[in-house]
Every structure is written in structure tokens, then in C-alpha cells.
Coordinates of C-alpha atoms in Angstrom, one line a residue:
X1 CA 0.0 0.0 0.0
X2 CA 2.8 2.4 1.0
X3 CA 4.9 1.5 -2.0
X4 CA 2.0 2.2 -4.4
X5 CA 1.4 5.6 -2.7
X6 CA 5.0 6.5 -2.8
X7 CA 5.3 5.6 -6.5
X8 CA 2.2 7.7 -7.4
X9 CA 3.5 10.6 -5.4
X10 CA 6.9 10.5 -7.1
X11 CA 5.3 10.3 -10.5
X12 CA 3.1 13.2 -9.7
X13 CA 6.1 15.2 -8.6
X14 CA 8.0 14.7 -11.8
X15 CA 4.9 15.5 -13.8
X16 CA 4.7 18.8 -12.1
X17 CA 8.4 19.4 -12.9
X18 CA 7.9 18.7 -16.6
X19 CA 4.5 20.2 -17.3
X20 CA 4.2 23.1 -14.9
X21 CA 4.7 26.6 -16.0
X22 CA 7.4 28.4 -14.0
X23 CA 6.2 31.2 -11.8
X24 CA 8.8 33.8 -11.2
X25 CA 8.7 35.6 -7.9
X26 CA 9.5 39.3 -7.5
X27 CA 13.2 40.2 -7.4
X28 CA 12.7 42.1 -4.1
X29 CA 14.2 39.1 -2.2
X30 CA 17.3 38.6 -4.4
X31 CA 20.7 39.0 -2.9
X32 CA 23.4 41.5 -4.0
X33 CA 27.1 41.0 -3.4
X34 CA 29.5 43.9 -4.0
X35 CA 32.9 45.1 -2.9
X36 CA 36.3 46.4 -4.0
X37 CA 39.5 44.5 -5.0
X38 CA 42.8 46.1 -4.1
X39 CA 46.4 45.0 -4.1
X40 CA 48.8 45.0 -1.1
X41 CA 49.5 48.7 -1.7
X42 CA 45.8 49.6 -1.5
X43 CA 45.6 50.3 -5.3
X44 CA 42.5 49.1 -7.2
X45 CA 42.9 45.9 -9.2
X46 CA 41.3 46.4 -12.6
X47 CA 39.8 43.4 -14.5
X48 CA 39.9 41.0 -11.6
X49 CA 37.3 38.2 -11.8
X50 CA 35.0 37.7 -8.9
X51 CA 32.9 34.5 -8.8
X52 CA 30.0 33.7 -6.4
X53 CA 29.1 30.0 -6.3
X54 CA 26.0 28.7 -4.5
X55 CA 27.1 25.6 -2.6
X56 CA 23.7 23.9 -2.6
X57 CA 23.4 23.8 -6.4
X58 CA 26.9 24.6 -7.7
X59 CA 25.5 27.5 -9.8
X60 CA 28.0 30.3 -10.2
X61 CA 28.0 33.9 -11.4
X62 CA 31.1 35.9 -12.4
X63 CA 31.8 39.6 -13.0
X64 CA 35.0 41.6 -13.5
X65 CA 36.1 44.7 -11.6
X66 CA 35.8 48.2 -13.2
X67 CA 38.4 50.9 -13.4
X68 CA 38.2 51.6 -9.7
X69 CA 38.4 48.0 -8.6
X70 CA 34.7 47.7 -7.8
X71 CA 32.5 44.7 -8.6
X72 CA 28.7 44.0 -8.1
X73 CA 26.8 40.7 -8.4
X74 CA 23.0 41.2 -8.6
X75 CA 19.9 39.1 -8.7
X76 CA 21.4 36.2 -6.7
X77 CA 19.0 33.8 -5.0
X78 CA 19.2 33.6 -1.2
X79 CA 21.4 30.7 -0.1
X80 CA 25.0 29.9 0.9
X81 CA 27.8 31.2 -1.3
X82 CA 31.5 31.0 -1.7
X83 CA 33.1 34.1 -3.2
X84 CA 36.4 33.8 -5.1
X85 CA 38.6 36.7 -6.4
X86 CA 41.3 36.0 -9.0
X87 CA 43.6 38.0 -11.4
X88 CA 46.7 37.2 -13.3
X89 CA 49.8 37.7 -11.3
X90 CA 47.9 37.6 -8.0
X91 CA 47.1 34.8 -5.7
X92 CA 43.5 33.6 -5.7
X93 CA 41.4 34.3 -2.6
X94 CA 38.2 32.5 -1.6
X95 CA 35.9 33.0 1.3
X96 CA 34.4 30.2 3.4
X97 CA 30.7 29.5 3.0
X98 CA 28.6 32.6 3.7
X99 CA 24.9 32.2 4.3
X100 CA 22.6 34.9 3.0
X101 CA 19.0 35.9 3.6
X102 CA 16.4 37.5 1.4
X103 CA 17.0 41.0 0.1
X104 CA 20.5 41.1 1.7
X105 CA 23.2 43.4 0.3
X106 CA 26.5 41.8 1.2
X107 CA 29.7 43.8 0.9
X108 CA 32.9 41.8 0.6
X109 CA 36.3 43.4 -0.1
X110 CA 39.5 41.5 -1.2
X111 CA 43.1 42.5 -0.9
X112 CA 45.1 40.4 -3.4
X113 CA 48.8 39.6 -2.9
X114 CA 51.3 38.6 -5.5
X115 CA 51.2 34.9 -6.5
X116 CA 53.9 32.5 -5.5
X117 CA 56.4 32.2 -8.4
X118 CA 56.5 28.4 -8.0
X119 CA 52.9 27.6 -8.2
X120 CA 49.6 29.5 -8.2
X121 CA 47.9 29.2 -4.8
X122 CA 44.4 29.7 -3.4
X123 CA 44.1 31.4 -0.1
X124 CA 41.0 31.0 2.0
X125 CA 40.0 34.2 3.7
X126 CA 39.2 33.4 7.3
X127 CA 39.9 36.6 9.3
X128 CA 36.2 37.7 9.1
X129 CA 34.3 34.4 9.5
X130 CA 31.8 36.1 11.8
X131 CA 28.2 36.9 10.8
X132 CA 27.9 39.2 7.9
X133 CA 26.2 42.5 8.8
X134 CA 24.3 44.3 6.1
X135 CA 25.1 48.0 6.7
X136 CA 23.1 49.2 3.7
X137 CA 19.7 48.4 5.1
X138 CA 17.9 50.6 7.6
X139 CA 14.8 48.4 8.0
X140 CA 13.6 47.1 11.4
X141 CA 12.7 43.5 11.6
X142 CA 14.2 40.0 11.8
X143 CA 14.6 36.7 10.1
X144 CA 13.8 33.2 11.3
X145 CA 16.4 31.0 9.5
X146 CA 16.1 27.4 8.4
X147 CA 18.0 26.1 11.4
X148 CA 15.8 28.0 13.8
X149 CA 12.7 26.6 12.0
X150 CA 14.0 23.1 12.5
X151 CA 14.8 23.6 16.2
X152 CA 12.1 26.0 17.6
X153 CA 9.0 24.2 18.9
X154 CA 5.8 24.7 16.9
X155 CA 3.0 22.5 18.1
X156 CA 0.5 23.8 15.5
X157 CA 3.0 23.4 12.6
X158 CA 2.0 26.8 11.4
X159 CA 4.8 28.8 9.7
X160 CA 3.3 32.2 10.6
X161 CA 3.5 31.3 14.3
X162 CA 7.3 32.0 14.1
X163 CA 6.6 35.7 13.7
X164 CA 5.7 35.9 17.4
X165 CA 9.3 35.1 18.3
X166 CA 10.4 38.5 17.0
X167 CA 10.2 41.9 18.5
X168 CA 7.4 44.3 17.5
X169 CA 5.0 41.4 16.7
X170 CA 1.9 40.8 18.8
X171 CA -1.6 39.5 18.5
X172 CA -3.8 42.2 17.1
X173 CA -5.8 44.0 19.8
X174 CA -9.5 42.9 19.9
X175 CA -8.9 40.2 17.4
X176 CA -11.0 37.0 17.3
X177 CA -8.0 34.7 17.3
X178 CA -8.4 32.0 20.0
X179 CA -11.8 33.3 20.9
X180 CA -13.3 29.8 20.9
X181 CA -10.5 28.4 23.0
X182 CA -10.5 27.3 26.6
X183 CA -8.8 30.4 28.0
X184 CA -11.7 32.5 26.7
X185 CA -15.0 30.5 27.1
X186 CA -14.1 27.1 28.6
X187 CA -14.3 25.1 25.4
X188 CA -11.7 22.8 23.8
X189 CA -8.1 23.7 23.7
X190 CA -7.4 21.3 20.9
X191 CA -8.9 23.3 18.0
X192 CA -6.7 23.2 14.9
X193 CA -5.6 26.8 14.0
X194 CA -5.4 25.8 10.4
X195 CA -9.1 24.8 10.4
X196 CA -10.5 28.1 11.5
X197 CA -10.4 30.9 9.0
X198 CA -9.9 33.4 11.8
X199 CA -7.1 31.5 13.6
X200 CA -4.1 32.3 11.5
X201 CA -2.4 35.5 10.3
X202 CA -4.1 37.9 12.8
X203 CA -1.1 39.7 14.1
X204 CA 0.0 43.2 14.5
X205 CA 3.4 44.6 13.4
X206 CA 4.6 47.6 15.4
X207 CA 1.1 48.3 16.5
X208 CA -0.4 48.4 13.0
X209 CA -3.7 46.7 12.0
X210 CA -3.6 43.2 10.6
X211 CA -5.2 44.2 7.3
X212 CA -2.3 46.5 6.7
X213 CA 0.2 43.7 6.7
X214 CA 1.7 42.3 3.4
X215 CA 2.2 38.6 3.4
X216 CA 4.2 37.0 0.6
X217 CA 5.6 33.6 -0.4
X218 CA 8.9 33.9 -2.3
X219 CA 8.0 37.5 -3.1
X220 CA 4.6 36.6 -4.5
X221 CA 1.4 38.0 -3.1
X222 CA -0.3 35.7 -0.5
X223 CA -2.8 38.0 1.1
X224 CA -6.5 37.2 1.8
X225 CA -7.8 40.7 2.2
X226 CA -11.2 39.5 3.5
X227 CA -9.7 37.9 6.7
X228 CA -6.3 39.8 7.0
X229 CA -4.4 36.5 6.7
X230 CA -2.6 34.3 4.2
X231 CA -4.4 32.6 1.3
X232 CA -2.2 29.5 1.1
X233 CA -0.2 27.9 3.9
X234 CA 2.7 25.7 2.8
X235 CA 4.0 22.7 4.8
X236 CA 6.3 23.9 7.6
X237 CA 9.0 21.5 6.4
X238 CA 9.1 23.3 3.0
X239 CA 10.0 26.6 4.7
X240 CA 13.6 27.9 4.5
X241 CA 13.0 31.4 6.0
X242 CA 10.4 33.6 7.6
X243 CA 11.3 37.2 7.4
X244 CA 9.5 40.1 9.1
X245 CA 10.0 43.7 8.3
X246 CA 8.1 45.8 10.8
X247 CA 8.8 49.3 9.4
X248 CA 11.2 51.5 7.5
X249 CA 11.1 49.2 4.4
X250 CA 11.6 50.8 1.0
X251 CA 8.8 51.9 -1.3
X252 CA 9.5 49.0 -3.7
X253 CA 7.7 46.6 -1.4
X254 CA 4.5 48.7 -1.9
X255 CA 0.9 47.6 -1.4
X256 CA 0.5 47.9 2.4
X257 CA 1.1 50.6 5.0
X258 CA 1.9 48.0 7.7
X259 CA 4.7 45.5 8.0
X260 CA 5.8 42.8 5.6
X261 CA 6.1 39.0 6.2
X262 CA 7.8 37.0 3.5
X263 CA 8.0 33.2 3.6
X264 CA 10.8 31.7 1.5
X265 CA 10.4 28.1 0.5
X266 CA 13.2 25.6 0.3
X267 CA 14.9 24.9 -3.1
X268 CA 16.5 21.7 -4.4
X269 CA 20.2 21.0 -4.4
X270 CA 22.6 19.1 -6.6
X271 CA 22.1 15.9 -4.6
X272 CA 18.9 13.9 -4.0
X273 CA 17.7 14.2 -0.4
X274 CA 14.6 13.1 1.4
X275 CA 13.2 12.4 4.8
X276 CA 10.1 11.0 6.4
X277 CA 8.7 11.9 9.8
X278 CA 5.7 11.4 11.9
X279 CA 4.1 13.8 14.4
X280 CA 1.6 12.6 16.9
X281 CA -0.5 14.3 19.5
X282 CA -3.0 12.8 22.0
X283 CA -5.1 14.2 24.8
X284 CA -3.5 11.6 27.1
X285 CA -0.4 13.8 27.0
X286 CA -2.3 16.9 28.1
X287 CA -3.7 18.0 31.4
X288 CA -7.3 18.9 31.8
X289 CA -8.2 22.6 31.5
X290 CA -8.9 24.9 34.4
X291 CA -12.5 25.5 33.3
X292 CA -13.2 21.8 32.8
X293 CA -11.8 21.0 36.3
X294 CA -13.8 23.7 38.1
X295 CA -17.0 22.5 36.5
X296 CA -16.3 18.8 36.9
X297 CA -16.0 18.0 33.2
X298 CA -13.8 15.3 31.9
X299 CA -10.9 16.0 29.5
X300 CA -12.0 16.1 25.9
X301 CA -10.8 13.4 23.5
X302 CA -8.2 14.5 21.0
X303 CA -5.8 12.8 18.6
X304 CA -3.7 14.1 15.7
X305 CA -1.8 11.9 13.2
X306 CA 0.6 13.8 11.0
X307 CA 2.9 11.7 8.7
X308 CA 4.9 13.7 6.2
X309 CA 7.9 13.5 3.9
X310 CA 10.1 15.7 1.8
X311 CA 12.1 14.9 -1.4
X312 CA 14.4 17.2 -3.4
X313 CA 17.3 17.1 -5.9
X314 CA 18.2 18.0 -9.4
X315 CA 16.2 17.1 -12.6
X316 CA 18.4 14.3 -13.9
X317 CA 17.6 14.3 -17.6
X318 CA 17.7 16.3 -20.8
X319 CA 18.3 20.0 -21.1
X320 CA 17.3 20.6 -17.4
X321 CA 20.1 18.4 -16.1
X322 CA 22.3 20.3 -13.6
X323 CA 20.3 23.4 -14.4
X324 CA 16.9 22.8 -12.7
X325 CA 16.2 21.7 -9.2
X326 CA 13.1 20.8 -7.3
X327 CA 11.8 20.5 -3.7
X328 CA 8.6 18.6 -2.8
X329 CA 6.9 18.4 0.6
X330 CA 3.8 16.4 1.5
X331 CA 2.0 16.5 4.8
X332 CA -1.1 14.5 5.8
X333 CA -3.0 15.8 8.8
X334 CA -5.7 13.6 10.4
X335 CA -7.1 15.6 13.3
X336 CA -9.7 13.8 15.5
X337 CA -10.9 16.6 17.7
X338 CA -13.8 17.2 20.0
X339 CA -15.5 20.5 20.8
X340 CA -17.6 21.2 23.9
X341 CA -20.8 23.2 23.4
X342 CA -21.6 24.9 26.7
X343 CA -24.5 27.3 26.6
X344 CA -28.0 27.9 27.9
X345 CA -31.3 27.4 26.1
X346 CA -34.9 28.3 26.9
X347 CA -37.0 25.7 28.6
X348 CA -40.1 26.4 26.6
X349 CA -40.3 25.5 22.9
X350 CA -40.8 27.9 20.1
X351 CA -42.5 26.6 16.9
X352 CA -40.6 29.2 14.8
X353 CA -37.1 28.2 16.2
X354 CA -35.9 24.7 16.6
X355 CA -33.6 24.4 19.7
X356 CA -32.1 21.3 21.3
X357 CA -33.6 20.1 24.6
X358 CA -31.7 21.2 27.8
X359 CA -29.3 18.8 29.4
X360 CA -29.7 20.2 32.9
X361 CA -32.4 21.4 35.2
X362 CA -34.2 24.8 34.7
X363 CA -32.9 28.0 36.2
X364 CA -34.5 31.4 36.6
X365 CA -32.9 34.2 34.5
X366 CA -33.6 37.5 36.2
X367 CA -33.5 40.8 34.3
X368 CA -31.9 43.3 36.7
X369 CA -32.2 46.4 34.5
X370 CA -34.6 49.1 35.6
X371 CA -36.9 49.7 32.6
X372 CA -39.8 52.1 33.0
X373 CA -43.2 50.7 32.5
X374 CA -44.4 49.3 30.2
X375 CA -40.9 47.9 29.2
X376 CA -40.6 45.7 32.3
X377 CA -39.6 42.0 31.6
X378 CA -40.7 39.0 33.4
X379 CA -38.2 36.4 34.6
X380 CA -37.6 33.6 32.0
X381 CA -36.8 29.9 32.6
X382 CA -33.6 28.7 31.0
X383 CA -31.5 25.5 31.3
X384 CA -27.9 24.6 30.6
X385 CA -27.1 22.7 27.4
X386 CA -23.7 20.9 27.6
X387 CA -22.7 18.4 24.9
X388 CA -19.5 17.2 23.2
X389 CA -19.4 17.1 19.4
X390 CA -16.8 15.3 17.3
X391 CA -15.1 17.8 14.9
X392 CA -12.7 15.7 12.8
X393 CA -10.6 17.3 10.1
X394 CA -8.4 15.7 7.4
X395 CA -6.1 17.8 5.3
X396 CA -3.4 17.3 2.7
X397 CA -0.6 19.9 2.2
X398 CA 1.5 19.6 -0.9
X399 CA 4.2 22.1 -1.7
X400 CA 6.3 22.0 -4.9
X401 CA 9.1 24.3 -5.9
X402 CA 11.0 24.1 -9.2

């Protein structure tokens, strides 16, 4: 059974690679690398070749320095790069791997020394192996990297939950997020945030309104303007980076007056890689809620099965070989949840309105407001209605990047 499922999924993945039309994201998230090449006397080196190579795919881009020794590599995709500077008569210099993030402007200068007369040597520059700081950007925000996404706990497996780990991000005041949860009205704490249209994406950046945020995936628009949240939510294991810009971003980002959240998906590499995993949650692992305990209610049943896998690598045939890469992620979420309905209903029946029968004894509901005659109200009989309802949810998340 599993073999047939895996075979069909793999065939579907390659079908998407072959027949899909490529969608190009905005270049707002591309990386720029620039700097100056000088000799040991501090004079500019004209015509030196600077090459940036992405270590994940082996793709490289080269430019030569101008008359003042400056170079500039533009429209590079975010990733990890090695930068090499070379010129005839000088020793070649190469940096160690440098990770980059979306929209970063990296400045890297080289000072070339004369080459050894016996043999040409390559020197690895290691004196500045610390984190690279982008001094050209004045924006306020932060980036959750791939390593942090792997290591930070995220029980709901929702990518946008990572934004709450950054400064200047908070739940929007008076929002309806979590309004149906136990901490508000004593109902189930097991509700799946991906199942409620009002449960995700309702956050404030630097005090702004949620509908002023701009949410993108790989630079492409992902805004649901009706609910101030994202339209599509990729699998968390297909996310390489979650970047939040709270203010002072440049006008090129446009669209919204609030902050910007960009989710960058993972891309394939020159080697085939894959992994399978299984996430499991059960009410047996949780304590009962405060409201349930104070009212003598039992813990609500809850179980969540979440098997998933990822598969990535190069396209191994034809013109696309060593030029095109893919990343696929599939997630199956089987949520067996229970919701507690806790309300009051009138004891008497109404032929125009069908209501369930009470589950408890009648109570007298007094109206304490002082209305002048003839607006006085008589006491009404109501009774509690408490019932658990199964609310299962089965979802499939498939993310494909080519």
C-alpha cells in the first residue's frame, strides 16, 4: 500500500516538474554581493574576476572589476555562497561559506597579494568568519532561519507562528483569534488553528492593523484581504526562512502601509535528499483545562496523526540536467478533535425556532435592568445545554518548488 502511494506521489512530482509553467517571484528578495578588489599597496585591481558559487546547487555567477576596482553581483537567489577573487599575477582568494538571507546586500572586499612564483595558490580568507552584517539596510525586523525553523517548537506546525518570536510582533488587539479556545470561554483547547479561518495570520506589526500587513511567499502576493491573513499555507517542512519587516522598508515593497512578512520556501540541491517523519499528539499527553476542572467536566478526547515527507534534488535528464532543481513536501494531517458546546437554552419550545432540549435542570434568569413601564420584563426559565461534538478534520498539504 505504501509502495503504491510513494510511486504515485513520485510520478506526480516529476509530472509537475515537466509540465508546470514556471512562476517567477519578484526580485525584491534577491541578494546582492559587491565590494572592492585592491592589491597589497591599496591600489585598485582592474579586470579581476569575482565569482560567487552557491554551494547547494553549484550554480555560479562571475563579473570583473571596473576601473576603480569595484564589482557588483546582482539578482542572486538567497542561499549559501563561496566568493572567489582572482587576477593574473595575484594569488586567488576564496571565502568560506557565507549564508545569505532574502534582500540582503552583502559587501565583501578583497586584498590580493602577488602569487607564488613556484605555483599558483588559493588562499581562503578566514579573518572575518563572523556573521555578515548588512550595513546598507535601515529596516527594522528580523529573520527566522532554516536552522531555527528546525529547532524551535511549533506545536501547531503553522509557519506564521514563528513571527511571534520577533520583537514588535503581537496579536492584534480585539482580534477574534483563539476566541473559541478554553482560555476564553471554557471550550476545547485542541482546536486546529489551520481549520478556523480566523485563527491564523491575525497579528500586529509595530502596533499596526492586521489588514495593513503584506504577506508574501517567495516574493509573490499571498494576502487574503477579507480575513487579513494568508491565502495559502505551505507545509512547515518546506520553509527555508520567515522574514518580518516591521517598518522603514523601502517603497519598492508597496501595497500595504503595515509591515511585511515573507515566507521563503526551500529549493532543491545538486544531490537527491529526502526524509520522512511522523508527528503525533494525543489528549493523554495533556492535562485537563482549568474551566473543565472547576465544573467537573472530563478531559475532551483528542488525537492528531501527521505523517509527512520531503524529497528534493536535481532534474536528472535532458536540457534541465544540472540546471533545474526541485523540492517537494507532502503533509497528511488527520485531526480527530472534540468540541464542547456549553450554553443555555430556553426551557419552553418555540414553533418558529428549533432548539435542542436542555441537558440540565431549569434556572431562573432575572433581568436586573430598571426599565420604566411598560418595558418591564418577566423572569424567564432557561436551562444549561452541555454536549461534546466530534469535529474531525483531514487535510493534505503539498508544496512543490521548481
